[in-house]
mmCIF file of C-alpha atoms in Angstrom:
data_model
loop_
_atom_site.group_PDB
_atom_site.id
_atom_site.type_symbol
_atom_site.label_atom_id
_atom_site.label_comp_id
_atom_site.label_asym_id
_atom_site.label_seq_id
_atom_site.Cartn_x
_atom_site.Cartn_y
_atom_site.Cartn_z
ATOM 1 C CA MET A 1 0.006 -0.010 0.203
ATOM 2 C CA ASN A 2 1.243 3.578 -0.661
ATOM 3 C CA GLU A 3 1.119 6.559 1.511
ATOM 4 C CA ILE A 4 0.921 10.254 0.959
ATOM 5 C CA LYS A 5 0.984 12.473 3.691
ATOM 6 C CA ILE A 6 0.113 16.209 3.359
ATOM 7 C CA ILE A 7 0.791 18.153 6.680
ATOM 8 C CA ILE A 8 -0.522 21.866 7.328
ATOM 9 C CA ASN A 9 2.059 23.471 9.932
ATOM 10 C CA ARG A 10 2.764 26.859 10.720
ATOM 11 C CA GLU A 11 5.472 27.085 8.092
ATOM 12 C CA ILE A 12 3.198 25.681 5.297
ATOM 13 C CA VAL A 13 0.797 28.445 6.192
ATOM 14 C CA GLU A 14 3.207 31.055 6.223
ATOM 15 C CA GLU A 15 4.487 29.947 2.648
ATOM 16 C CA TYR A 16 1.146 30.047 1.295
ATOM 17 C CA ASN A 17 0.449 33.630 2.848
ATOM 18 C CA LYS A 18 3.723 34.747 1.032
ATOM 19 C CA TYR A 19 2.328 33.105 -2.386
ATOM 20 C CA TYR A 20 -1.135 34.512 -1.636
ATOM 21 C CA PHE A 21 -0.086 38.084 -1.151
ATOM 22 C CA LYS A 22 2.201 37.911 -4.370
ATOM 23 C CA LYS A 23 -0.680 36.894 -6.007
ATOM 24 C CA TYR A 24 -2.899 39.250 -4.470
ATOM 25 C CA PRO A 25 -0.650 42.627 -3.910
ATOM 26 C CA LYS A 26 -3.607 44.622 -2.792
ATOM 27 C CA ARG A 27 -5.293 42.363 -0.152
ATOM 28 C CA LYS A 28 -4.367 43.242 3.070
ATOM 29 C CA LYS A 29 -6.270 40.305 5.430
ATOM 30 C CA THR A 30 -3.978 37.081 5.916
ATOM 31 C CA PRO A 31 -5.993 34.312 4.262
ATOM 32 C CA ILE A 32 -5.148 31.457 6.192
ATOM 33 C CA GLU A 33 -4.281 32.286 9.873
ATOM 34 C CA LYS A 34 -4.578 28.501 11.560
ATOM 35 C CA THR A 35 -2.887 25.315 11.003
ATOM 36 C CA ILE A 36 -6.341 23.664 11.495
ATOM 37 C CA PRO A 37 -9.361 24.429 9.271
ATOM 38 C CA PRO A 38 -12.483 25.861 11.008
ATOM 39 C CA SER A 39 -14.885 23.958 12.933
ATOM 40 C CA LEU A 40 -18.384 23.545 12.351
ATOM 41 C CA ASN A 41 -19.320 25.365 15.355
ATOM 42 C CA GLN A 42 -17.259 28.415 13.901
ATOM 43 C CA TRP A 43 -18.706 28.048 10.669
ATOM 44 C CA MET A 44 -22.358 28.294 11.847
ATOM 45 C CA VAL A 45 -22.292 31.798 13.664
ATOM 46 C CA MET A 46 -20.705 33.117 10.275
ATOM 47 C CA LYS A 47 -22.757 35.373 7.938
ATOM 48 C CA ARG A 48 -23.486 33.680 4.561
ATOM 49 C CA PHE A 49 -21.185 35.775 2.461
ATOM 50 C CA GLN A 50 -18.263 35.257 5.337
ATOM 51 C CA MET A 51 -18.938 31.193 5.190
ATOM 52 C CA ASN A 52 -18.488 31.444 1.292
ATOM 53 C CA HIS A 53 -15.601 33.324 1.591
ATOM 54 C CA GLU A 54 -13.700 30.900 4.009
ATOM 55 C CA LYS A 55 -14.730 28.014 1.970
ATOM 56 C CA GLN A 56 -13.131 29.683 -1.096
ATOM 57 C CA VAL A 57 -9.946 30.608 0.942
ATOM 58 C CA TRP A 58 -9.635 26.878 1.987
ATOM 59 C CA LYS A 59 -10.085 25.298 -1.249
ATOM 60 C CA GLU A 60 -7.600 27.675 -3.147
ATOM 61 C CA PHE A 61 -5.105 27.036 -0.345
ATOM 62 C CA GLY A 62 -6.028 23.087 -0.664
ATOM 63 C CA GLU A 63 -5.346 23.544 -4.446
ATOM 64 C CA TRP A 64 -1.880 25.054 -3.450
ATOM 65 C CA LEU A 65 -1.223 22.713 -1.387
ATOM 66 C CA VAL A 66 -1.513 19.897 -3.758
ATOM 67 C CA LYS A 67 0.606 21.698 -6.129
ATOM 68 C CA TYR A 68 3.460 22.712 -3.404
ATOM 69 C CA ASN A 69 3.645 18.818 -2.729
ATOM 70 C CA LYS A 70 3.671 18.322 -6.322
ATOM 71 C CA LEU A 71 0.722 16.036 -6.207
ATOM 72 C CA GLU A 72 -1.204 17.557 -8.927
ATOM 73 C CA ASN A 73 -3.035 15.101 -11.238
ATOM 74 C CA LYS A 74 -1.835 11.774 -9.362
ATOM 75 C CA LYS A 75 -5.408 10.765 -9.966
ATOM 76 C CA ILE A 76 -5.877 8.297 -7.031
ATOM 77 C CA GLU A 77 -8.483 6.011 -7.735
ATOM 78 C CA LYS A 78 -9.080 4.298 -4.291
ATOM 79 C CA CYS A 79 -7.857 5.501 -1.011
ATOM 80 C CA LYS A 80 -8.255 5.612 2.780
ATOM 81 C CA ILE A 81 -7.908 9.199 4.354
ATOM 82 C CA ILE A 82 -6.729 9.750 7.890
ATOM 83 C CA ILE A 83 -6.966 13.538 8.973
ATOM 84 C CA GLU A 84 -5.375 13.922 12.623
ATOM 85 C CA TYR A 85 -5.775 17.553 14.015
ATOM 86 C CA PHE A 86 -3.213 18.226 16.622
ATOM 87 C CA PHE A 87 -4.508 21.298 18.627
ATOM 88 C CA ASP A 88 -2.547 23.592 20.716
ATOM 89 C CA SER A 89 -4.788 23.421 23.631
ATOM 90 C CA LYS A 90 -6.196 20.476 25.731
ATOM 91 C CA ARG A 91 -9.713 21.774 25.615
ATOM 92 C CA LYS A 92 -12.344 19.396 24.221
ATOM 93 C CA HIS A 93 -12.642 19.235 20.479
ATOM 94 C CA ASP A 94 -15.556 16.927 18.901
ATOM 95 C CA PRO A 95 -14.443 15.040 15.862
ATOM 96 C CA ASP A 96 -17.737 15.650 14.121
ATOM 97 C CA ASN A 97 -17.176 19.285 14.172
ATOM 98 C CA TYR A 98 -14.281 18.919 11.669
ATOM 99 C CA SER A 99 -15.505 18.614 8.108
ATOM 100 C CA PRO A 100 -12.346 18.267 5.880
ATOM 101 C CA LYS A 101 -14.858 19.214 2.932
ATOM 102 C CA ASN A 102 -13.193 22.127 1.793
ATOM 103 C CA LEU A 103 -9.899 20.666 1.152
ATOM 104 C CA PHE A 104 -11.552 17.317 -0.402
ATOM 105 C CA ASP A 105 -12.973 19.769 -3.004
ATOM 106 C CA SER A 106 -9.670 21.147 -3.841
ATOM 107 C CA PHE A 107 -8.106 17.730 -3.913
ATOM 108 C CA THR A 108 -10.565 16.764 -6.454
ATOM 109 C CA VAL A 109 -10.025 19.932 -8.895
ATOM 110 C CA SER A 110 -6.408 19.807 -8.872
ATOM 111 C CA GLY A 111 -6.375 16.129 -9.462
ATOM 112 C CA LEU A 112 -5.051 14.475 -6.540
ATOM 113 C CA LEU A 113 -8.148 12.342 -6.058
ATOM 114 C CA VAL A 114 -10.209 11.082 -8.754
ATOM 115 C CA ASP A 115 -13.211 12.000 -6.785
ATOM 116 C CA ASP A 116 -14.133 12.718 -3.225
ATOM 117 C CA ASP A 117 -17.413 10.014 -3.140
ATOM 118 C CA PHE A 118 -17.442 6.782 -1.448
ATOM 119 C CA ASN A 119 -16.683 4.889 -4.598
ATOM 120 C CA HIS A 120 -12.946 6.582 -4.391
ATOM 121 C CA VAL A 121 -12.592 7.398 -0.747
ATOM 122 C CA GLU A 122 -13.222 4.133 1.010
ATOM 123 C CA SER A 123 -13.158 5.259 4.278
ATOM 124 C CA LEU A 124 -12.164 8.699 6.198
ATOM 125 C CA THR A 125 -10.959 8.674 9.886
ATOM 126 C CA ILE A 126 -10.834 11.632 11.780
ATOM 127 C CA LYS A 127 -8.375 11.813 14.937
ATOM 128 C CA GLY A 128 -7.549 14.540 17.294
ATOM 129 C CA ASN A 129 -4.469 14.940 19.160
ATOM 130 C CA TYR A 130 -2.301 17.762 21.328
ATOM 131 C CA SER A 131 0.867 19.374 20.434
ATOM 132 C CA LYS A 132 1.240 23.075 21.993
ATOM 133 C CA GLU A 133 4.533 23.406 20.361
ATOM 134 C CA ASP A 134 3.379 22.378 16.513
ATOM 135 C CA PRO A 135 -0.396 22.504 16.142
ATOM 136 C CA ARG A 136 -0.907 21.327 12.456
ATOM 137 C CA THR A 137 -3.428 18.938 10.266
ATOM 138 C CA GLU A 138 -1.923 15.744 8.860
ATOM 139 C CA ILE A 139 -3.690 14.446 6.013
ATOM 140 C CA THR A 140 -2.762 10.848 5.032
ATOM 141 C CA PHE A 141 -3.894 9.035 1.817
ATOM 142 C CA LEU A 142 -3.489 5.088 1.778
ATOM 143 C CA TYR A 143 -4.107 3.923 -1.768
#
């Protein structure tokens, strides 16, 4: 079985934000501020236009991640995906509040995955862990 791991840590976020401001020099707001996508609890209190903006920001970030890791057009047919969030605090985090939807859409658009439906993604495992020094998201594709 083959394995691909994509890590979203502080260095990657900083690298992306540099790329973003080169691409959009007139913009002022940092697009990605955290190494973990917003929880559904955060999404649900956003106004509709904020939700759409945040969705687009994470989708564009996901497409960049695939290119940055040189994984575009990999066309993975069948896989298992494990997402592990390393939070910077020990407070309670519910796994059902962390949906990888926007990242999955970008994995499909960029060609890493053929599709993100159940015919192609056989299983999705979401884990939570703690790392005060290095909060991050690790996405592992087993195929």
